Amino acid sequence: MTIKAKFTILPALVLLVSCATHRVDPVPLDAVQCTEPRPEICTMDYTPVCATRDNGTRCATTPCESTETATYANACSACADPAVIYHLPAACESQP
């Protein structure tokens, strides 16, 4: 195997391993996904939502949690956070 072939295969192998250890939970059917462009200004109403956001964690050797939940005052403020992927109605404490 040539050196060029080794350097071509190595990045593909690293990518494959990193994808295999990134745990992704399924999105609930009643979830509202945030879309682009993200809101820049939101009203101050309180209609809490439980948002799932990317916590930035990436594991190289074992599967790990890459998301976390947080309660936001409303859907607009949840989607204004670029880390939020989707949200569900009600505060996180009342989610099953």
XYZ file of C-alpha atoms in Angstrom:
96
model
C 0.000 0.000 0.000
C 1.418 3.393 -0.958
C 1.827 6.274 1.445
C -0.773 8.273 -0.497
C -3.311 5.473 -0.077
C -2.604 5.310 3.664
C -3.238 9.046 4.065
C -6.480 8.713 2.096
C -7.802 5.851 4.214
C -6.773 7.259 7.606
C -9.130 10.306 7.630
C -12.032 8.152 6.445
C -11.377 5.666 9.244
C -11.189 8.427 11.875
C -14.475 9.874 10.633
C -16.145 6.472 10.731
C -15.017 5.830 14.319
C -16.116 9.277 15.513
C -19.560 8.848 13.948
C -20.001 5.439 15.506
C -19.499 6.785 19.034
C -21.733 9.880 18.750
C -25.058 9.009 20.361
C -28.124 10.591 18.767
C -31.517 10.127 20.372
C -34.602 10.012 18.137
C -36.629 13.227 17.855
C -40.103 12.894 19.465
C -43.063 13.139 17.091
C -44.501 16.211 18.853
C -41.192 18.103 18.801
C -40.878 21.429 16.996
C -37.538 21.726 15.216
C -35.823 25.095 15.106
C -35.211 26.487 11.638
C -32.863 29.007 10.096
C -32.716 31.923 10.269
C -32.888 31.933 14.058
C -34.998 34.603 15.794
C -33.119 37.688 16.946
C -35.920 39.366 18.920
C -38.527 37.553 21.046
C -41.515 38.635 23.121
C -41.356 38.324 26.904
C -44.357 35.980 27.260
C -44.027 32.945 29.508
C -45.131 29.791 27.721
C -42.363 27.411 28.803
C -40.857 24.814 26.498
C -38.389 22.028 27.117
C -35.596 22.403 24.591
C -33.024 19.819 23.591
C -29.692 21.390 22.768
C -26.298 20.222 21.619
C -23.944 20.351 24.594
C -20.802 20.171 22.455
C -19.602 16.878 23.938
C -17.961 14.469 21.512
C -16.449 11.176 22.658
C -13.749 9.358 20.750
C -13.872 5.976 22.471
C -17.344 5.324 23.912
C -20.870 6.568 23.205
C -21.830 9.567 25.300
C -24.636 12.082 25.705
C -24.228 14.904 23.191
C -27.458 16.703 24.108
C -29.050 18.140 27.220
C -32.454 19.612 28.029
C -33.232 23.069 29.353
C -36.411 25.031 30.026
C -36.823 28.260 28.044
C -39.487 30.917 28.601
C -41.014 30.369 25.165
C -40.404 28.740 21.787
C -38.883 31.880 20.301
C -36.265 32.230 23.035
C -35.441 28.527 22.746
C -34.840 28.718 19.002
C -32.854 31.935 19.400
C -30.169 29.792 21.079
C -28.081 28.327 18.225
C -27.401 25.164 20.259
C -31.122 24.251 20.461
C -32.187 21.499 18.056
C -35.887 21.161 18.943
C -38.357 21.866 21.748
C -41.441 20.314 23.337
C -44.359 22.110 25.039
C -44.094 22.602 28.845
C -41.143 22.974 31.182
C -38.601 20.165 31.279
C -39.594 18.976 34.756
C -43.056 18.000 33.475
C -41.746 16.008 30.491
C -42.028 12.195 30.798
